[in-house]
Amino acid sequence: MVTIKDVAIEAGVSAATVSRVINKSAHASKASVKAVNLAMEKLGYRPNASARALVNRTTDTMGVLVGDISDPFFGTLLNAVDTIARESGKHILVGNGYHNPEHERRAIETLINSRCEALVIHAKGLSDEELTAYAREVQGLVVINRHIPAIAERCISLDNFRGAYLATEYLIRHGHRQIACIASVADIEDVEQRVRGYLAALRDHGITLPADFIEYAAPDSEGGETAMTNLLCKSLGISGIVAYNDYMAAGALSVLEDNGIPAPEHVSIIGFDDGLIARYVHPRLTTIRYPIQMMAEIAARLALSLAGGKHPAPEPVICSPTLVRRMSVRKKEQ
């Protein structure tokens, strides 16, 4: 790892001069500023965010990285973080990552360079190694909705496998065996974990189904419509559906209604997240509750605590999903 001493040697100046340049001191000459900046660029050195914050005193800004701010799921996350931030007299600065490594990297760099000492990061594109490196640089960085073993004590995650298992098993207990899975095309671990949970529940109950019972599409209502249409075209005799999220479930319900297939009389369906839409579709959606508000509050408090130099007990937080029973599942008549 490149240090301030390495930069000083490359630039031909003292470490104290490098420090003055980094902290934009008026006592640094133009020649020194130019030499140090060239050395930092050549060596790939970026000043440690925590060190800069100590020199410049604390800021009133807390950074948050989300997938897409237009998604209501992330709206709930942001609202929860903002509530905790305001309790500490801080405001939030938000970046969108779109589950893309380059977008996530740029957003995190911007948050760090904006001197956000506390960061709540929802990143699906960056590798474990890169997020671990950021966590080592910023002591107030916490990762949400992801478990990284190297920094497990700074991760707040959900047992996605368990959630999909619960949903599938609930349909099985209601007599369903021809159970389809509507999954997201997003290349993130949440998808893989939920599909594994679905398959594990089938396997544990002695049910074997062909791959045609899993349909991938965009993780929104339009994607749910597409996936449901494709499943109907296969004539699989489906009686139950496990959906990646509530929006995909809502899209699937719309297609069932358009095709004269009543739910849950002919097809039962379970969503995931327990978002606001689950209460207002018809029938009201049975779903798996994703406690994102609680998780975001925990993450925000932990980030602020770490940024303040406090170190809570080093235990990872893995939240458990729960089933919310509503009206979209009915016992299958034999």
Short mmCIF file of C-alpha atoms in Angstrom, two decimals:
data_model
loop_
_atom_site.label_atom_id
_atom_site.label_comp_id
_atom_site.label_asym_id
_atom_site.label_seq_id
_atom_site.Cartn_x
_atom_site.Cartn_y
_atom_site.Cartn_z
CA MET A 1 0.00 0.00 0.00
CA VAL A 2 1.37 3.41 -1.00
CA THR A 3 2.06 5.68 1.97
CA ILE A 4 2.56 9.40 2.41
CA LYS A 5 6.30 8.73 2.77
CA ASP A 6 6.35 7.08 -0.67
CA VAL A 7 4.71 10.18 -2.13
CA ALA A 8 7.23 12.42 -0.39
CA ILE A 9 10.17 10.46 -1.83
CA GLU A 10 8.68 10.47 -5.34
CA ALA A 11 7.95 14.20 -5.19
CA GLY A 12 11.31 15.07 -3.61
CA VAL A 13 9.74 16.85 -0.66
CA SER A 14 9.17 16.15 3.03
CA ALA A 15 6.22 14.17 4.41
CA ALA A 16 5.11 17.37 6.16
CA THR A 17 4.94 19.14 2.79
CA VAL A 18 2.84 16.31 1.35
CA SER A 19 0.51 16.66 4.32
CA ARG A 20 0.18 20.43 3.73
CA VAL A 21 -0.65 19.85 0.06
CA ILE A 22 -3.23 17.19 0.88
CA ASN A 23 -4.90 19.48 3.38
CA LYS A 24 -4.73 22.48 1.02
CA SER A 25 -2.61 24.54 3.36
CA ALA A 26 -1.83 28.07 2.24
CA HIS A 27 1.79 27.44 3.27
CA ALA A 28 2.36 24.93 0.43
CA SER A 29 4.13 26.45 -2.59
CA LYS A 30 2.82 26.07 -6.12
CA ALA A 31 5.87 23.99 -7.03
CA SER A 32 5.25 21.66 -4.09
CA VAL A 33 1.55 21.31 -4.95
CA LYS A 34 2.41 20.38 -8.53
CA ALA A 35 5.12 17.89 -7.54
CA VAL A 36 2.99 16.20 -4.89
CA ASN A 37 -0.08 15.93 -7.12
CA LEU A 38 2.00 14.39 -9.91
CA ALA A 39 3.54 11.92 -7.45
CA MET A 40 0.15 10.91 -6.04
CA GLU A 41 -1.23 10.39 -9.53
CA LYS A 42 1.80 8.33 -10.59
CA LEU A 43 1.72 6.13 -7.49
CA GLY A 44 -2.07 5.83 -7.38
CA TYR A 45 -2.19 7.35 -3.90
CA ARG A 46 -5.40 8.81 -2.50
CA PRO A 47 -5.31 10.47 0.95
CA ASN A 48 -6.93 8.40 3.67
CA ALA A 49 -10.44 9.75 4.23
CA SER A 50 -10.38 9.27 7.99
CA ALA A 51 -7.07 11.16 8.29
CA ARG A 52 -8.41 14.03 6.21
CA ALA A 53 -11.49 14.22 8.40
CA LEU A 54 -9.37 14.46 11.55
CA VAL A 55 -7.38 17.34 10.09
CA ASN A 56 -10.40 19.18 8.78
CA ARG A 57 -12.59 18.35 11.77
CA THR A 58 -15.83 16.41 11.49
CA THR A 59 -18.42 17.05 8.81
CA ASP A 60 -22.19 17.24 9.02
CA THR A 61 -22.61 14.82 6.11
CA MET A 62 -23.23 11.09 6.09
CA GLY A 63 -22.84 9.18 2.82
CA VAL A 64 -25.23 6.57 1.46
CA LEU A 65 -24.84 4.43 -1.65
CA VAL A 66 -27.99 2.77 -3.04
CA GLY A 67 -28.79 0.77 -6.16
CA ASP A 68 -31.39 3.14 -7.62
CA ILE A 69 -33.00 5.97 -5.69
CA SER A 70 -36.18 5.66 -7.80
CA ASP A 71 -36.83 2.17 -6.36
CA PRO A 72 -39.21 2.34 -3.35
CA PHE A 73 -37.06 -0.29 -1.58
CA PHE A 74 -34.14 2.14 -1.54
CA GLY A 75 -36.46 4.97 -0.63
CA THR A 76 -37.26 3.13 2.59
CA LEU A 77 -33.55 2.53 3.19
CA LEU A 78 -32.70 6.21 2.67
CA ASN A 79 -35.53 7.40 4.90
CA ALA A 80 -34.33 5.17 7.74
CA VAL A 81 -30.69 6.30 7.39
CA ASP A 82 -31.74 9.94 7.19
CA THR A 83 -33.78 9.62 10.39
CA ILE A 84 -30.77 8.29 12.30
CA ALA A 85 -28.45 10.86 10.70
CA ARG A 86 -30.69 13.74 11.74
CA GLU A 87 -30.73 12.45 15.32
CA SER A 88 -26.96 13.03 15.25
CA GLY A 89 -27.25 16.44 13.62
CA LYS A 90 -26.16 15.22 10.19
CA HIS A 91 -27.55 15.22 6.67
CA ILE A 92 -27.09 12.55 4.03
CA LEU A 93 -25.35 12.67 0.67
CA VAL A 94 -26.65 10.00 -1.72
CA GLY A 95 -25.03 8.15 -4.63
CA ASN A 96 -26.61 5.73 -7.14
CA GLY A 97 -24.68 2.59 -8.04
CA TYR A 98 -27.18 0.75 -10.29
CA HIS A 99 -25.46 -2.56 -9.35
CA ASN A 100 -22.66 -1.53 -11.73
CA PRO A 101 -19.06 -1.71 -10.44
CA GLU A 102 -17.87 1.46 -12.19
CA HIS A 103 -20.89 3.50 -11.06
CA GLU A 104 -20.50 2.18 -7.51
CA ARG A 105 -16.80 2.93 -7.47
CA ARG A 106 -17.29 6.51 -8.66
CA ALA A 107 -20.10 7.09 -6.17
CA ILE A 108 -18.05 5.81 -3.24
CA GLU A 109 -15.05 7.91 -4.31
CA THR A 110 -17.30 10.97 -4.45
CA LEU A 111 -18.71 10.29 -0.99
CA ILE A 112 -15.22 9.77 0.45
CA ASN A 113 -13.82 12.88 -1.22
CA SER A 114 -16.79 14.82 0.15
CA ARG A 115 -15.42 13.92 3.60
CA CYS A 116 -18.32 11.68 4.62
CA GLU A 117 -16.89 9.93 7.67
CA ALA A 118 -19.88 7.60 8.09
CA LEU A 119 -20.92 5.60 5.04
CA VAL A 120 -23.77 3.11 4.53
CA ILE A 121 -22.98 1.21 1.34
CA HIS A 122 -25.38 -0.94 -0.69
CA ALA A 123 -23.14 -2.30 -3.44
CA LYS A 124 -23.67 -5.39 -5.60
CA GLY A 125 -21.24 -4.73 -8.44
CA LEU A 126 -17.94 -4.30 -6.60
CA SER A 127 -15.94 -7.31 -5.42
CA ASP A 128 -15.57 -8.30 -1.78
CA GLU A 129 -11.89 -7.35 -2.01
CA GLU A 130 -12.54 -3.81 -3.21
CA LEU A 131 -15.23 -3.15 -0.61
CA THR A 132 -12.90 -4.54 2.06
CA ALA A 133 -10.20 -2.10 0.92
CA TYR A 134 -12.61 0.82 1.21
CA ALA A 135 -13.64 -0.37 4.69
CA ARG A 136 -9.99 -0.42 5.78
CA GLU A 137 -9.61 3.17 4.62
CA VAL A 138 -12.85 4.52 6.08
CA GLN A 139 -13.43 3.35 9.63
CA GLY A 140 -17.08 4.48 9.51
CA LEU A 141 -18.02 2.39 6.44
CA VAL A 142 -20.78 -0.21 6.85
CA VAL A 143 -22.08 -2.54 4.13
CA ILE A 144 -25.82 -3.29 4.01
CA ASN A 145 -27.60 -6.20 2.30
CA ARG A 146 -24.35 -8.11 1.82
CA HIS A 147 -22.13 -10.37 3.91
CA ILE A 148 -18.36 -10.09 3.39
CA PRO A 149 -16.41 -12.47 5.67
CA ALA A 150 -13.31 -10.24 5.93
CA ILE A 151 -15.39 -7.37 7.38
CA ALA A 152 -18.33 -9.39 8.71
CA GLU A 153 -18.66 -7.21 11.82
CA ARG A 154 -19.41 -4.23 9.54
CA CYS A 155 -22.06 -5.98 7.43
CA ILE A 156 -25.83 -5.93 7.90
CA SER A 157 -27.40 -8.63 5.72
CA LEU A 158 -30.55 -10.70 5.19
CA ASP A 159 -30.83 -14.48 4.91
CA ASN A 160 -32.23 -14.50 1.37
CA PHE A 161 -31.94 -18.28 1.12
CA ARG A 162 -34.16 -18.68 4.17
CA GLY A 163 -36.73 -16.24 2.80
CA ALA A 164 -37.20 -18.11 -0.48
CA TYR A 165 -37.22 -21.42 1.38
CA LEU A 166 -40.02 -20.15 3.65
CA ALA A 167 -42.07 -18.97 0.68
CA THR A 168 -41.71 -22.22 -1.23
CA GLU A 169 -42.39 -24.38 1.81
CA TYR A 170 -45.52 -22.37 2.60
CA LEU A 171 -46.92 -23.22 -0.84
CA ILE A 172 -45.95 -26.87 -0.40
CA ARG A 173 -47.76 -26.99 2.96
CA HIS A 174 -50.83 -25.75 1.13
CA GLY A 175 -50.73 -28.72 -1.21
CA HIS A 176 -48.88 -27.16 -4.14
CA ARG A 177 -46.23 -29.16 -6.00
CA GLN A 178 -46.15 -27.53 -9.45
CA ILE A 179 -44.42 -24.41 -8.13
CA ALA A 180 -42.71 -21.96 -10.47
CA CYS A 181 -40.05 -19.39 -9.59
CA ILE A 182 -40.02 -15.91 -11.11
CA ALA A 183 -36.46 -14.65 -10.64
CA SER A 184 -34.53 -11.48 -11.47
CA VAL A 185 -32.04 -11.25 -14.33
CA ALA A 186 -29.77 -9.05 -12.17
CA ASP A 187 -26.37 -10.65 -11.65
CA ILE A 188 -26.31 -10.28 -7.85
CA GLU A 189 -26.05 -12.77 -5.02
CA ASP A 190 -29.60 -12.08 -3.81
CA VAL A 191 -30.95 -13.80 -6.94
CA GLU A 192 -28.69 -16.83 -6.60
CA GLN A 193 -29.52 -17.17 -2.88
CA ARG A 194 -33.28 -16.98 -3.44
CA VAL A 195 -33.24 -19.47 -6.31
CA ARG A 196 -31.18 -21.83 -4.14
CA GLY A 197 -33.71 -21.45 -1.32
CA TYR A 198 -36.57 -22.29 -3.70
CA LEU A 199 -34.77 -25.37 -5.06
CA ALA A 200 -33.75 -26.54 -1.58
CA ALA A 201 -37.36 -26.44 -0.33
CA LEU A 202 -38.52 -28.47 -3.34
CA ARG A 203 -35.72 -31.00 -2.83
CA ASP A 204 -36.37 -31.36 0.90
CA HIS A 205 -39.99 -32.23 0.16
CA GLY A 206 -39.20 -34.72 -2.58
CA ILE A 207 -40.32 -32.50 -5.47
CA THR A 208 -38.36 -32.53 -8.73
CA LEU A 209 -39.26 -30.03 -11.44
CA PRO A 210 -37.63 -29.23 -14.80
CA ALA A 211 -35.66 -26.00 -15.33
CA ASP A 212 -38.61 -24.62 -17.32
CA PHE A 213 -40.29 -23.81 -13.99
CA ILE A 214 -37.77 -21.00 -13.38
CA GLU A 215 -38.23 -17.85 -15.45
CA TYR A 216 -35.89 -14.83 -15.33
CA ALA A 217 -36.88 -11.24 -16.12
CA ALA A 218 -36.33 -7.63 -15.01
CA PRO A 219 -37.00 -7.17 -11.26
CA ASP A 220 -40.04 -4.91 -11.72
CA SER A 221 -43.74 -5.23 -12.56
CA GLU A 222 -43.05 -5.31 -16.31
CA GLY A 223 -40.55 -8.11 -15.72
CA GLY A 224 -43.16 -9.96 -13.70
CA GLU A 225 -45.58 -9.65 -16.61
CA THR A 226 -42.98 -10.99 -19.03
CA ALA A 227 -42.03 -13.92 -16.79
CA MET A 228 -45.65 -14.87 -16.13
CA THR A 229 -46.52 -14.71 -19.84
CA ASN A 230 -43.59 -16.98 -20.66
CA LEU A 231 -44.61 -19.46 -17.97
CA LEU A 232 -48.19 -19.60 -19.26
CA CYS A 233 -46.93 -20.21 -22.80
CA LYS A 234 -45.12 -23.35 -21.57
CA SER A 235 -48.39 -24.96 -20.36
CA LEU A 236 -46.73 -26.36 -17.25
CA GLY A 237 -49.84 -26.72 -15.11
CA ILE A 238 -48.48 -24.35 -12.48
CA SER A 239 -50.50 -23.94 -9.28
CA GLY A 240 -48.06 -21.87 -7.22
CA ILE A 241 -45.46 -19.15 -7.83
CA VAL A 242 -42.56 -17.80 -5.79
CA ALA A 243 -41.62 -14.30 -7.01
CA TYR A 244 -38.29 -12.52 -6.56
CA ASN A 245 -40.04 -9.42 -5.21
CA ASP A 246 -43.49 -7.88 -4.74
CA TYR A 247 -43.32 -5.91 -7.99
CA MET A 248 -42.67 -9.01 -10.06
CA ALA A 249 -45.53 -10.70 -8.19
CA ALA A 250 -47.82 -7.75 -9.00
CA GLY A 251 -46.94 -8.00 -12.70
CA ALA A 252 -47.63 -11.73 -12.64
CA LEU A 253 -51.03 -11.16 -11.01
CA SER A 254 -51.92 -8.72 -13.76
CA VAL A 255 -51.18 -11.29 -16.48
CA LEU A 256 -53.16 -13.98 -14.64
CA GLU A 257 -56.16 -11.64 -14.45
CA ASP A 258 -55.87 -10.72 -18.14
CA ASN A 259 -55.94 -14.41 -19.03
CA GLY A 260 -58.95 -15.25 -16.87
CA ILE A 261 -56.93 -17.23 -14.33
CA PRO A 262 -58.12 -16.23 -10.87
CA ALA A 263 -55.66 -15.94 -7.99
CA PRO A 264 -55.52 -17.61 -5.57
CA GLU A 265 -58.35 -19.94 -6.71
CA HIS A 266 -56.30 -21.41 -9.57
CA VAL A 267 -52.81 -20.05 -8.94
CA SER A 268 -51.32 -19.01 -5.58
CA ILE A 269 -48.42 -16.55 -5.46
CA ILE A 270 -45.97 -15.24 -2.86
CA GLY A 271 -43.86 -12.08 -3.17
CA PHE A 272 -40.73 -10.89 -1.37
CA ASP A 273 -39.95 -7.61 0.50
CA ASP A 274 -43.40 -6.70 1.93
CA GLY A 275 -43.30 -3.34 0.20
CA LEU A 276 -46.25 -0.96 0.12
CA ILE A 277 -47.58 -2.48 -3.11
CA ALA A 278 -48.17 -5.82 -1.37
CA ARG A 279 -51.06 -4.31 0.60
CA TYR A 280 -52.86 -2.84 -2.39
CA VAL A 281 -52.75 -5.40 -5.20
CA HIS A 282 -55.70 -7.77 -5.56
CA PRO A 283 -55.61 -10.17 -3.92
CA ARG A 284 -53.54 -8.64 -1.13
CA LEU A 285 -50.15 -10.27 -1.44
CA THR A 286 -48.75 -12.91 0.87
CA THR A 287 -45.04 -12.12 0.98
CA ILE A 288 -41.71 -12.43 2.77
CA ARG A 289 -40.94 -9.41 4.91
CA TYR A 290 -37.57 -7.83 4.25
CA PRO A 291 -36.89 -5.65 7.34
CA ILE A 292 -34.94 -3.05 5.34
CA GLN A 293 -35.97 -0.15 7.59
CA MET A 294 -34.67 -1.88 10.70
CA MET A 295 -31.51 -3.01 8.88
CA ALA A 296 -30.83 0.51 7.60
CA GLU A 297 -31.28 1.98 11.08
CA ILE A 298 -28.81 -0.56 12.50
CA ALA A 299 -26.34 0.18 9.70
CA ALA A 300 -26.60 3.94 10.18
CA ARG A 301 -26.06 3.74 13.94
CA LEU A 302 -23.09 1.41 13.47
CA ALA A 303 -21.52 3.67 10.83
CA LEU A 304 -21.83 6.73 13.05
CA SER A 305 -20.46 4.84 16.04
CA LEU A 306 -17.45 3.57 14.10
CA ALA A 307 -16.80 7.01 12.62
CA GLY A 308 -16.78 8.40 16.15
CA GLY A 309 -14.09 5.96 17.21
CA LYS A 310 -16.39 3.61 19.11
CA HIS A 311 -16.17 -0.10 18.36
CA PRO A 312 -19.27 -2.16 19.16
CA ALA A 313 -19.01 -5.91 19.70
CA PRO A 314 -17.56 -7.46 16.50
CA GLU A 315 -20.57 -9.56 15.54
CA PRO A 316 -22.09 -9.70 12.05
CA VAL A 317 -25.79 -8.89 11.84
CA ILE A 318 -27.73 -11.36 9.67
CA CYS A 319 -31.44 -10.62 9.83
CA SER A 320 -34.11 -13.27 9.46
CA PRO A 321 -36.99 -12.87 6.99
CA THR A 322 -40.54 -13.61 8.12
CA LEU A 323 -43.70 -14.69 6.32
CA VAL A 324 -46.59 -12.23 6.03
CA ARG A 325 -49.88 -14.06 5.39
CA ARG A 326 -52.46 -12.26 3.30
CA MET A 327 -54.86 -13.40 0.57
CA SER A 328 -52.83 -14.60 -2.42
CA VAL A 329 -52.30 -18.21 -1.28
CA ARG A 330 -55.02 -20.84 -1.04
CA LYS A 331 -54.88 -24.52 -0.19
CA LYS A 332 -54.85 -26.59 -3.36
CA GLU A 333 -57.74 -29.01 -3.62
CA GLN A 334 -56.60 -32.54 -4.34
#
